[in-house]
Short mmCIF file of C-alpha atoms in Angstrom, two decimals:
data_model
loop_
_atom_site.label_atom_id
_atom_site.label_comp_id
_atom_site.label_asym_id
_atom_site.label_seq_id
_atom_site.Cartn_x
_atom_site.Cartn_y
_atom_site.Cartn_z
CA UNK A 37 0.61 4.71 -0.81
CA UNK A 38 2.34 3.45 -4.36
CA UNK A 39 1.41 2.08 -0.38
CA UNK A 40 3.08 3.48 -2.54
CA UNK A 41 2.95 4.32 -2.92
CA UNK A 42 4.78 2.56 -2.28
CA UNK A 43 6.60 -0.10 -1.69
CA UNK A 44 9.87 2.54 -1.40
CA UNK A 45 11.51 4.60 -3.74
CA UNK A 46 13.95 2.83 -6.15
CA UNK A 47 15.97 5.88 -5.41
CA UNK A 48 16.38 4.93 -1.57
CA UNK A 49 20.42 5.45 -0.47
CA UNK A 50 23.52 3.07 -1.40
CA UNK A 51 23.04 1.59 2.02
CA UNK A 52 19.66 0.01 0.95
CA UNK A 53 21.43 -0.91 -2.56
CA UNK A 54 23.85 -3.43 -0.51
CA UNK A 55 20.94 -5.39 1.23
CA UNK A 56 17.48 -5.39 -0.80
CA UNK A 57 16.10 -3.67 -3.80
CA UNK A 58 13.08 -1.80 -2.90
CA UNK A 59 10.36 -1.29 -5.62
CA UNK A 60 9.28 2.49 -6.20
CA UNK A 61 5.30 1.91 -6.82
CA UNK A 62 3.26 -0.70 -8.10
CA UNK A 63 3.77 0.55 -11.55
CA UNK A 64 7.10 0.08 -11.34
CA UNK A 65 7.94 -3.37 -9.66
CA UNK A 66 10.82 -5.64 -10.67
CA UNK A 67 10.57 -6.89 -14.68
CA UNK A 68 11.94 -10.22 -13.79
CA UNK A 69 10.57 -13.05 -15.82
CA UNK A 70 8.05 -15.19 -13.13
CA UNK A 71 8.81 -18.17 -12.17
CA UNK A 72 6.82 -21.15 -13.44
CA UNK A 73 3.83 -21.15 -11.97
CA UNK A 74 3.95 -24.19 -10.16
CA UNK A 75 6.58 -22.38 -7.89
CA UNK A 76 4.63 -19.78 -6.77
CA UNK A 77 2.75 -20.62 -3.20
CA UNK A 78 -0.80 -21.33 -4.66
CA UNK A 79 -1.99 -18.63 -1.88
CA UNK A 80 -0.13 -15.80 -3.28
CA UNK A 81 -1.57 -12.97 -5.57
CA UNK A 82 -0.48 -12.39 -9.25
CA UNK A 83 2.23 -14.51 -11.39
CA UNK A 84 5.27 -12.37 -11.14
CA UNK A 85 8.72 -12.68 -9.23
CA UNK A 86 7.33 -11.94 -5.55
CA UNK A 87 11.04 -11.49 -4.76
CA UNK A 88 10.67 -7.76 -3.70
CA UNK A 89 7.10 -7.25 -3.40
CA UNK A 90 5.64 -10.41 -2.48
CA UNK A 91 3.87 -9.17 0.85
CA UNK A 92 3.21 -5.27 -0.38
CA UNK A 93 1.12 -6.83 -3.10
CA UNK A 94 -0.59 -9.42 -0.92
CA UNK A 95 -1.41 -6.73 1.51
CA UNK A 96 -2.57 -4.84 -1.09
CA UNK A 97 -4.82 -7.02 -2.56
CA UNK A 98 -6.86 -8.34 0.37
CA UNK A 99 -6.75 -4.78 1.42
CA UNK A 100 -9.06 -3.92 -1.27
CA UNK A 101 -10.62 -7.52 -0.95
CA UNK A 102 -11.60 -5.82 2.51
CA UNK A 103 -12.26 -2.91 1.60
CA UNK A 104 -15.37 -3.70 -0.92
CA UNK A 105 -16.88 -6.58 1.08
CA UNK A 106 -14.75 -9.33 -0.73
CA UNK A 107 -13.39 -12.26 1.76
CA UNK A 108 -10.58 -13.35 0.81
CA UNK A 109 -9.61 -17.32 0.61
CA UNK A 110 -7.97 -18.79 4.17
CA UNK A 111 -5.02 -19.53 2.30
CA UNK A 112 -4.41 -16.08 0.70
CA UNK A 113 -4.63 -14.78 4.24
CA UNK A 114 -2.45 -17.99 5.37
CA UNK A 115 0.14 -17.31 3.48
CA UNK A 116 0.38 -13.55 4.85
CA UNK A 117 0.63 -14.36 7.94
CA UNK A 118 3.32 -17.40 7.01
CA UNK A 119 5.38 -14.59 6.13
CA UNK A 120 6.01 -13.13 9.40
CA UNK A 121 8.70 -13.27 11.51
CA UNK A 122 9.42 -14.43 15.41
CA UNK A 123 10.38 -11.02 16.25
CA UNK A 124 7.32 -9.62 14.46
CA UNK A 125 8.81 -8.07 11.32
CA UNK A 126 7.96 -9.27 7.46
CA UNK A 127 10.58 -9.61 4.90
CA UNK A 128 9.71 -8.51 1.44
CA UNK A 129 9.28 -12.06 0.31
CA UNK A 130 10.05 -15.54 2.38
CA UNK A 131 9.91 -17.93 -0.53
CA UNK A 132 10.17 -21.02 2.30
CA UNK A 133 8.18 -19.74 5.60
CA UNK A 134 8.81 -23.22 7.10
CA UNK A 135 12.66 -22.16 8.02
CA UNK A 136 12.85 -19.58 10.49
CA UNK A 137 14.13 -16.11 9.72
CA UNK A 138 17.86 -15.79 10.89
CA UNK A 139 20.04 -12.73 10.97
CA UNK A 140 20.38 -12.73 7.13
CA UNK A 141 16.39 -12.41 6.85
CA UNK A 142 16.05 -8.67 5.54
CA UNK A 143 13.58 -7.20 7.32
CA UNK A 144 11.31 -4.80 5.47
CA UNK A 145 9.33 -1.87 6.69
CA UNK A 146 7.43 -1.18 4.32
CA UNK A 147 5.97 -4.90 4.00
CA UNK A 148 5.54 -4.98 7.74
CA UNK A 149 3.69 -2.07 7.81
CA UNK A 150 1.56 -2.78 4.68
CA UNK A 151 0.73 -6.17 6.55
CA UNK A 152 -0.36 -4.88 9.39
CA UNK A 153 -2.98 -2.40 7.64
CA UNK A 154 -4.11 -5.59 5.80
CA UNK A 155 -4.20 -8.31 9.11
CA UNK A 156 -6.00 -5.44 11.26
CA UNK A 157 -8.62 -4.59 8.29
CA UNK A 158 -9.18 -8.49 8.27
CA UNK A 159 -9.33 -9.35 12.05
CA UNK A 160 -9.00 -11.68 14.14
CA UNK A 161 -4.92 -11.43 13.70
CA UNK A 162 -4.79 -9.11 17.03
CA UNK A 163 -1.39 -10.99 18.13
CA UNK A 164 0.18 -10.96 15.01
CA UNK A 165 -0.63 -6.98 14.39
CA UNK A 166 0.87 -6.28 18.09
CA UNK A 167 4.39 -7.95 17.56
CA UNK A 168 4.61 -6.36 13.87
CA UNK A 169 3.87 -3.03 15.74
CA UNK A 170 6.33 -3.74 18.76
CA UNK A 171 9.22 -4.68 15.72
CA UNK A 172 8.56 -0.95 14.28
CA UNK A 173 8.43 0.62 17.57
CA UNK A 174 11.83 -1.31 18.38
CA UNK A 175 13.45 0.32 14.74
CA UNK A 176 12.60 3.31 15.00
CA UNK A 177 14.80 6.02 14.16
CA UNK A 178 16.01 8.78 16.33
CA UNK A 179 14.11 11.14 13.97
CA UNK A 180 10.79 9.61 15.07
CA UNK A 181 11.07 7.81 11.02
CA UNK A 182 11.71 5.23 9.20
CA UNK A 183 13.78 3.61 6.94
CA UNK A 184 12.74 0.95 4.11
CA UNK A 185 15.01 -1.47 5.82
CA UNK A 186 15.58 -1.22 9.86
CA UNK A 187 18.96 1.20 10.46
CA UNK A 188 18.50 3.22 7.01
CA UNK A 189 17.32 6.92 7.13
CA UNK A 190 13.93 7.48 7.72
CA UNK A 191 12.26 8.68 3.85
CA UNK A 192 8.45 10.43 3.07
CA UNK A 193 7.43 6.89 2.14
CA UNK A 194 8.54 4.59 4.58
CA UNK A 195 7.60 6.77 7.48
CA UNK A 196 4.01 7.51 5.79
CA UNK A 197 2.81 3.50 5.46
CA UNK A 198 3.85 3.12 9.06
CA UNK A 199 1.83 6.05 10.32
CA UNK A 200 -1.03 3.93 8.56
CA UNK A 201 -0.32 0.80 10.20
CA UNK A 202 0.14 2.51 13.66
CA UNK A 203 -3.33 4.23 13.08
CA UNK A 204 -4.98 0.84 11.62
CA UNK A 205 -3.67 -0.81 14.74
CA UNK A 206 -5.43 1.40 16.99
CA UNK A 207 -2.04 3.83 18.37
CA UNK A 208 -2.27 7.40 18.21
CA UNK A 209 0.89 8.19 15.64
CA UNK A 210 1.32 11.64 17.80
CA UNK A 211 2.25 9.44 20.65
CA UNK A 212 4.72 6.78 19.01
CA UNK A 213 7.68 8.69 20.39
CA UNK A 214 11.36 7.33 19.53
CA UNK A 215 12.86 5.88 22.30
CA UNK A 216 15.95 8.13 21.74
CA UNK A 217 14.96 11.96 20.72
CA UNK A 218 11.01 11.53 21.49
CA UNK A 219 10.17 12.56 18.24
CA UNK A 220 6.95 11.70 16.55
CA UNK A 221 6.63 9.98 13.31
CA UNK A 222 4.74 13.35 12.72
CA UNK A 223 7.73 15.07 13.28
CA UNK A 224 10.21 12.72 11.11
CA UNK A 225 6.98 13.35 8.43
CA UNK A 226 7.03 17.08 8.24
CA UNK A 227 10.80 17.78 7.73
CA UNK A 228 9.96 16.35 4.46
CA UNK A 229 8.04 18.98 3.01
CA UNK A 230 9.49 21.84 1.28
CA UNK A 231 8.39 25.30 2.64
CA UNK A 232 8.25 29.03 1.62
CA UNK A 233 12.26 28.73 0.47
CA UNK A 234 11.37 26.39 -2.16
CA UNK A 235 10.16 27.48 -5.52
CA UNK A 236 6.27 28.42 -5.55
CA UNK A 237 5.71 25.47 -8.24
CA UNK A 238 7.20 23.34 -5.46
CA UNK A 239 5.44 24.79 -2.24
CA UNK A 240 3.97 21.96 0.21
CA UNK A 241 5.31 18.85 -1.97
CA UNK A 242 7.06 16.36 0.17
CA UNK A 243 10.66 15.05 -1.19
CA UNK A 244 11.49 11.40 -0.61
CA UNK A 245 14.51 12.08 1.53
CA UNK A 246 17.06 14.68 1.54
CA UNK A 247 19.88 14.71 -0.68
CA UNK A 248 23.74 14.69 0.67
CA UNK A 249 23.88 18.29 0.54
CA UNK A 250 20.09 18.34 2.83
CA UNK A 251 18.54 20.01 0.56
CA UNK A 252 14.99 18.78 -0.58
CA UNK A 253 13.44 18.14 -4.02
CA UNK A 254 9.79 17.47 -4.82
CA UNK A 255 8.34 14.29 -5.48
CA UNK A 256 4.97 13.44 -6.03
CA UNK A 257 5.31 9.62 -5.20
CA UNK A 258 6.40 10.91 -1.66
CA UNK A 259 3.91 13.94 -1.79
CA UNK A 260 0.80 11.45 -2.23
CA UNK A 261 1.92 8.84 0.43
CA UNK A 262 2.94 11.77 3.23
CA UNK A 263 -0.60 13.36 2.32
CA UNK A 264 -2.58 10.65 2.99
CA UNK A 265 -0.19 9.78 6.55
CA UNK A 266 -0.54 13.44 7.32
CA UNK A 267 -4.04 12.62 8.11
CA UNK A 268 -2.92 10.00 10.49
CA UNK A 269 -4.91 7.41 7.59
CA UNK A 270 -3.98 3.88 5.96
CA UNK A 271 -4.32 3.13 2.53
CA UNK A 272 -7.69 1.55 2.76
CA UNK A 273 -9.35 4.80 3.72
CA UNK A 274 -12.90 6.13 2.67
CA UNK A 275 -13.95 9.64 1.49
CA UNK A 276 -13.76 11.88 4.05
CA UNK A 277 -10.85 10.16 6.16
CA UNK A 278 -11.58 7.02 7.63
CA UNK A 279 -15.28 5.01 6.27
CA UNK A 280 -16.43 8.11 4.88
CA UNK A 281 -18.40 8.82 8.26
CA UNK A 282 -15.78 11.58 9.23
CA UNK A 283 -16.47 15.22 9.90
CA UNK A 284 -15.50 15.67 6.32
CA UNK A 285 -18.25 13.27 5.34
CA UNK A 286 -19.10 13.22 1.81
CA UNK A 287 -19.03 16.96 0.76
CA UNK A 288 -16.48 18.70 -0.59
CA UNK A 289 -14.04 20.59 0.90
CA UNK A 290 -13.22 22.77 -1.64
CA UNK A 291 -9.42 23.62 -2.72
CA UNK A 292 -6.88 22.23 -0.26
CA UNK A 293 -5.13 25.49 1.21
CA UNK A 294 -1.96 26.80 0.12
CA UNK A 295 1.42 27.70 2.54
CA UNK A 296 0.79 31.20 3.99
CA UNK A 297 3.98 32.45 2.96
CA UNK A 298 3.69 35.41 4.50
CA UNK A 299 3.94 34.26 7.48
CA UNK A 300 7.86 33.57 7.25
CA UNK A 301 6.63 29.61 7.51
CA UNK A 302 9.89 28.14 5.99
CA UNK A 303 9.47 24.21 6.22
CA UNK A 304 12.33 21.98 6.27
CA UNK A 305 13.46 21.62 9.79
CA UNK A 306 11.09 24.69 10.47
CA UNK A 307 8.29 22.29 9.42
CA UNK A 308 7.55 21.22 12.36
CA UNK A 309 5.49 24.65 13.01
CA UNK A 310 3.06 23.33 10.93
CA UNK A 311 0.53 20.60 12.26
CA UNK A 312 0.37 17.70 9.82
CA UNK A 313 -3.28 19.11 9.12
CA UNK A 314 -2.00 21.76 7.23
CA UNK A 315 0.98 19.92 6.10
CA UNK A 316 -1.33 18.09 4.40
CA UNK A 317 -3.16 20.55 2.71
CA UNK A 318 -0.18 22.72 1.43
CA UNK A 319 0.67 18.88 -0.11
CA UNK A 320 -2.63 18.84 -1.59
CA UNK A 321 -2.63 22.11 -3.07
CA UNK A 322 0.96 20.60 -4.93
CA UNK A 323 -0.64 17.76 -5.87
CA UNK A 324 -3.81 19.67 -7.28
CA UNK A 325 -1.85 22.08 -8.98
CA UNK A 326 0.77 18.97 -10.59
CA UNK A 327 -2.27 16.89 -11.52
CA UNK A 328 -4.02 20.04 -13.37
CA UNK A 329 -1.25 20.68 -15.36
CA UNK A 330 -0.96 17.05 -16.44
CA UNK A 331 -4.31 16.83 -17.84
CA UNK A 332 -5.42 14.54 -14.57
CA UNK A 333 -2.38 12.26 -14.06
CA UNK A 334 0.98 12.61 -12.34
CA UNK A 335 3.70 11.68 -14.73
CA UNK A 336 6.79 9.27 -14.02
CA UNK A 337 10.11 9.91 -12.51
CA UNK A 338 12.06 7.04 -14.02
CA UNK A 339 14.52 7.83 -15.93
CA UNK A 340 13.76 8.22 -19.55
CA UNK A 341 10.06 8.17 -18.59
CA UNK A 342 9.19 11.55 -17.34
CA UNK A 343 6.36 11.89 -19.99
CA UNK A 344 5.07 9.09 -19.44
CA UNK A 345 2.13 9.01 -16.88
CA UNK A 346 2.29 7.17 -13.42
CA UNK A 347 -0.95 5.63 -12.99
CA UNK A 348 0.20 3.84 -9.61
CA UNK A 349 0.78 7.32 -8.06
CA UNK A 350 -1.93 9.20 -9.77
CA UNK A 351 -4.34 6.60 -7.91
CA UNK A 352 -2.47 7.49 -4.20
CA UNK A 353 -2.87 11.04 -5.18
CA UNK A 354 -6.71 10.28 -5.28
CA UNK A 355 -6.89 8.47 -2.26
CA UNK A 356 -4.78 11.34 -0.39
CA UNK A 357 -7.51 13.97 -2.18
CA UNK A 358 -10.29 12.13 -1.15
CA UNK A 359 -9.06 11.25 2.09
CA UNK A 360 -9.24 15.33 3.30
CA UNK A 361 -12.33 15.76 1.48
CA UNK A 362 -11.23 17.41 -1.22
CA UNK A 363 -13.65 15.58 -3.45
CA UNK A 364 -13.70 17.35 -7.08
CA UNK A 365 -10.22 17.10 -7.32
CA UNK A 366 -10.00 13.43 -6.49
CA UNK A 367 -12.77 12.47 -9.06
CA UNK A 368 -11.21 14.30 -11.90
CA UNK A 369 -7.93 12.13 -11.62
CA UNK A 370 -10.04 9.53 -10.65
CA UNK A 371 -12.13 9.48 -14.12
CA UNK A 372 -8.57 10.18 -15.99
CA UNK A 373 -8.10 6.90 -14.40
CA UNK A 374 -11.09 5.30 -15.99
CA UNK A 375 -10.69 7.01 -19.51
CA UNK A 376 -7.24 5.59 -19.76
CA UNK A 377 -7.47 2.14 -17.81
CA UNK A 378 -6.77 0.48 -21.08
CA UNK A 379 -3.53 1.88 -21.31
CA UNK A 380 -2.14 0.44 -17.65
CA UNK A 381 -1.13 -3.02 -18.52
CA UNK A 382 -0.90 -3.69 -15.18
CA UNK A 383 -4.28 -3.31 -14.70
CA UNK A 384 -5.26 -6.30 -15.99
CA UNK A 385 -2.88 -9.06 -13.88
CA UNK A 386 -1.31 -7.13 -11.17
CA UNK A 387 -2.70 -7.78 -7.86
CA UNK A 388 -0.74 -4.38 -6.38
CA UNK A 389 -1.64 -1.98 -9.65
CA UNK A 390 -5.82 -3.33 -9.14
CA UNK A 391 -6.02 -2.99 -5.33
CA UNK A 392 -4.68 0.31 -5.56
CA UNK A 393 -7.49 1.16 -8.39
CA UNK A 394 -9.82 -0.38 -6.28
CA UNK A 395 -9.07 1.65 -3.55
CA UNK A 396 -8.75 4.68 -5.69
CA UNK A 397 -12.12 3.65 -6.97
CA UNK A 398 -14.17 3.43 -3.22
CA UNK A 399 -12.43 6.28 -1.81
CA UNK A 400 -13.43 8.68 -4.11
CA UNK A 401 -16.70 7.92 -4.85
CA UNK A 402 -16.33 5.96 -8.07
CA UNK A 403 -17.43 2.34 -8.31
CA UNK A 404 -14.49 -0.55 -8.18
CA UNK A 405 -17.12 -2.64 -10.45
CA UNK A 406 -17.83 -0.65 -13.01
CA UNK A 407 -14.77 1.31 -13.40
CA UNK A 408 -14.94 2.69 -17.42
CA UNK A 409 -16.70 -0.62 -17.86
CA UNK A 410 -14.35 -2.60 -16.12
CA UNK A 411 -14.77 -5.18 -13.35
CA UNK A 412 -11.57 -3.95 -11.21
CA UNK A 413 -12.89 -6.74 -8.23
CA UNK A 414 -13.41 -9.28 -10.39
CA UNK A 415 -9.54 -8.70 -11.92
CA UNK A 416 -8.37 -8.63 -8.75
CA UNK A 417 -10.35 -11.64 -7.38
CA UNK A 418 -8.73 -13.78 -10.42
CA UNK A 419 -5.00 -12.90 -9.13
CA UNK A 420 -4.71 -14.83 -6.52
CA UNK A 421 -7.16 -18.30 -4.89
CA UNK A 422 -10.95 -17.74 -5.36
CA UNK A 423 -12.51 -15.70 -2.42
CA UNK A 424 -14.79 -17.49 0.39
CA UNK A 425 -17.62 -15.01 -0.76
CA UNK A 426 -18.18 -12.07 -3.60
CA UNK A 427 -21.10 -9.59 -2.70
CA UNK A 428 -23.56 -8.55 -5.04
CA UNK A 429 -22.67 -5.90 -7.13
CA UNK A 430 -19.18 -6.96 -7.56
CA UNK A 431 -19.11 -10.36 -9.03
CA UNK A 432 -20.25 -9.54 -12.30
CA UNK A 433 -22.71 -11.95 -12.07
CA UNK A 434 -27.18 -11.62 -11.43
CA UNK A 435 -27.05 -13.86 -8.46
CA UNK A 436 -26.58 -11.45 -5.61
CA UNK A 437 -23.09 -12.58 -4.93
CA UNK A 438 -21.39 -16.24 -4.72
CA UNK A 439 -19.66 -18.58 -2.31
CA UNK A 440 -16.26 -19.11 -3.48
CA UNK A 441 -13.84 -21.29 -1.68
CA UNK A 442 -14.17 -23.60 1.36
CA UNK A 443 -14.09 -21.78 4.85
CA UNK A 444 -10.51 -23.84 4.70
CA UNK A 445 -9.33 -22.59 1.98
CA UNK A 446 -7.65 -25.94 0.95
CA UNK A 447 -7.36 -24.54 -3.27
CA UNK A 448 -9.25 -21.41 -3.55
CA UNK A 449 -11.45 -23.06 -5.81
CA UNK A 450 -15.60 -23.55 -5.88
CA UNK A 451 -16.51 -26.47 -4.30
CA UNK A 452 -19.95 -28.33 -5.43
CA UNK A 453 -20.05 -30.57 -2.38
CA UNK A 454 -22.97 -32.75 -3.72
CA UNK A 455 -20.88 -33.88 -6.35
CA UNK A 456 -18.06 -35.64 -3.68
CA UNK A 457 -19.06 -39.03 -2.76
CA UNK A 458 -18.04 -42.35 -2.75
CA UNK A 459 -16.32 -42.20 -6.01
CA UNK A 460 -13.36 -40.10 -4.88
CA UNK A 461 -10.62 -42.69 -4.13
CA UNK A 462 -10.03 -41.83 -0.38
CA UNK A 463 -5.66 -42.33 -0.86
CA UNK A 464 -6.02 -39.62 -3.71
CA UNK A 465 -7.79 -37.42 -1.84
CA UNK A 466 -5.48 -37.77 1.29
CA UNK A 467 -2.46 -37.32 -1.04
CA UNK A 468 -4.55 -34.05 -2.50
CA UNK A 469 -4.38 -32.78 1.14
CA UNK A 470 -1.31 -33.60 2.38
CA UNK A 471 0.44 -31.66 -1.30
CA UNK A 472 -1.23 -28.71 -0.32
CA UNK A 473 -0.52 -28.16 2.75
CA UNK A 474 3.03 -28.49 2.32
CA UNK A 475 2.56 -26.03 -0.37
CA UNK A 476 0.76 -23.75 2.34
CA UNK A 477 2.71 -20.77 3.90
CA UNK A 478 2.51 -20.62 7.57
#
């Protein structure tokens, strides 16, 4: 989901434009010049302004750390969980963790959801993943939704990264009922989709929210997030659905199925007669049909940009493929992917545009590694601190993997302990320590 997938659509409502600006997809995050570098917590991923993405892109990194047998440096994963919240929520980005949040903290949906996918893929974070999933049981809307910010309509997007985080946390998303309607996210979900009144190009794509008027309009950012949640599945999952083991296994599933129009099915609120099953292959079929007649690739909805392609969403629209089975189609966007890596700029230093590749890459078959001759781990790895340990295979290296950074993650850096002795004045190396960990998010 430009997870998506998605931070949230730029295009979210006017209330959202008065508290935070959310960012659309990886491939479109804020263009603010970074701050110097010595700014930037040393456990965070990539170089840019973390202002509005800080977390997504942090989840999304050790995500795909995860997902390919990568772990991740203590103090990338410190300075996750710094991030959170006493009442369980994340913000998009707390640049000093040390001060508690206070009524003026925005809290962000998306982030806390996209955290919890990452802390419950990691383990060992079991507290931390049940107050972020109390905080979005506590906002959510009437609708069974969400909103990118707590209070805002529920959108495709928002509501489709928590469905992940609910299933990564264990909870059945058919059973996390709103206090106040006892609707399903499932529910919120499907009212998304357009139905048999919609245009047969448009059939089973999911619109990001409703416009003033309630009518619904296609979008394929929102289509490939709501796919992939329609399958009750994060954005770490494997072919198949879950690790690949699923009923779907590794075979293909042929052509997703079309809405059986004939049936008087006509979406909207009358959605909810479909079961997210087929809701999710009638958003399939769209995106099949969208990505064929784009050569592979999804194309952008900024402004002024339609031609150009979206990589970030092309890659959730592989995961959603792959996720219900529908293998051939997956790998054909996927190697579109590969052929044209070159032409992603943020595929070479953006920690949110390579885990999304990465997970592109595992869960359609393809090889994060040796993606069109590209190391997409060991780009990702070089974001952020050094990892505690690389398998073989994805290092790049002949060695069977490497040992990265101390179990304490006190730089992220190799450590050759043989080479620390008596030499090392013991005030510098206290004064070493003590920098660091005021520099460390908790």
């Amino acid at each position: 989901m430009s997870l998506r997938r998605t931070a949230a659509a730029l295009a979210a409502s006017t209330v959202l434009c008065a508290v935070a600006a959310p960012v659309a997809a990886a491939d479109e995050s804020p263009s603010a010049q970074a701050p110097a570098q010595r700014d930037l917590p040393s456990g965070l991923y990539g170089k840019d302004d973390p202002q509005y993405d800080g977390v997504w892109r942090q989840s999304t990194a050790l995500l795909a750390q995860d997902a390919v047998g990568v772990k991740p440096a203590s103090k990338a994963v410190s300075w996750l969980t710094g991030q959170q919240c006493e009442d369980g929520s994340f913000a998009s980005y707390r640049p000093d963790p040390t001060e508690a949040c206070t009524a003026k903290t925005v809290a962000d949906v998306n982030a806390t959801a996209a955290a919890v996918q990452a802390l419950a893929a990691l383990g060992g974070h079991g507290e931390r993943v049940e107050r972020a999933v109390q905080w979005l049981r506590l906002v959510q809307n009437d609708d069974g939704g969400w909103g990118f910010n707590p209070g805002s309509p529920s959108d495709a997007n928002s509501v489709s990264v928590v469905i992940g985080a609910l299933d990564a946390a264990g909870e059945d998303p058919a059973k996390a009922l709103s206090a106040k309607g006892e609707k399903s996210p499932y529910d919120s979900l499907l009212g998304f989709q357009l139905g048999c009144d919609a245009g047969k190009d448009e059939r089973g794509a999911f619109a990001y929210q409703p416009d003033e008027k309630g009518r619904l309009a296609a979008n394929d950012d929102a289509t490939a997030a709501a796919v992939l949640a329609a399958r009750g599945e994060g954005l770490a999952t494997g072919p198949g659905g879950e690790d690949g083991s699923g009923e779907d296994g590794g075979e293909d599933r042929g052509a997703p199925k079309t809405l059986e129009c004939d049936k008087g099915d006509k979406g909207g609120e009358d959605g909810a007669e479909r079961t997210p099953a087929e809701a999710a292959d009638a958003g399939a079929a769209y995106l099949t049909r969208v990505l064929e007649a784009g050569g592979g690739h999804l194309k952008s909805a900024m402004p002024g940009a339609e031609e150009q392609p979206d990589y970030g969403n092309t890659a959730d629209a592989v995961i959603a493929l792959a996720a219900g089975g529908h293998r051939d189609a997956a790998a054909k966007s996927l190697t579109w992917l590969e052929e044209n890596l070159g032409s992603w700029d943020k595929a070479t230093t953006s920690p949110a545009a390579l885990g999304q590749l990465v997970l592109a890459a595992r869960a359609a078959g393809g090889d994060p590694a040796d993606f069109g001759g590209v190391n997409l781990v060991e780009r990702l790895n070089a974001t952020g601190p050094a990892p505690v340990h690389v398998p073989s295979g994805t290092d790049g290296g002949e060695d069977g993997g490497r040992q990265g950074a101390a179990e304490d993650g006190d730089d992220g850096s190799p450590v050759v302990w043989y080479l620390i002795g008596a030499g090392l004045a013991a005030g510098a190396g206290a004064g070493f320590l003590i920098s660091m960990r005021k520099r460390r998010a908790r």
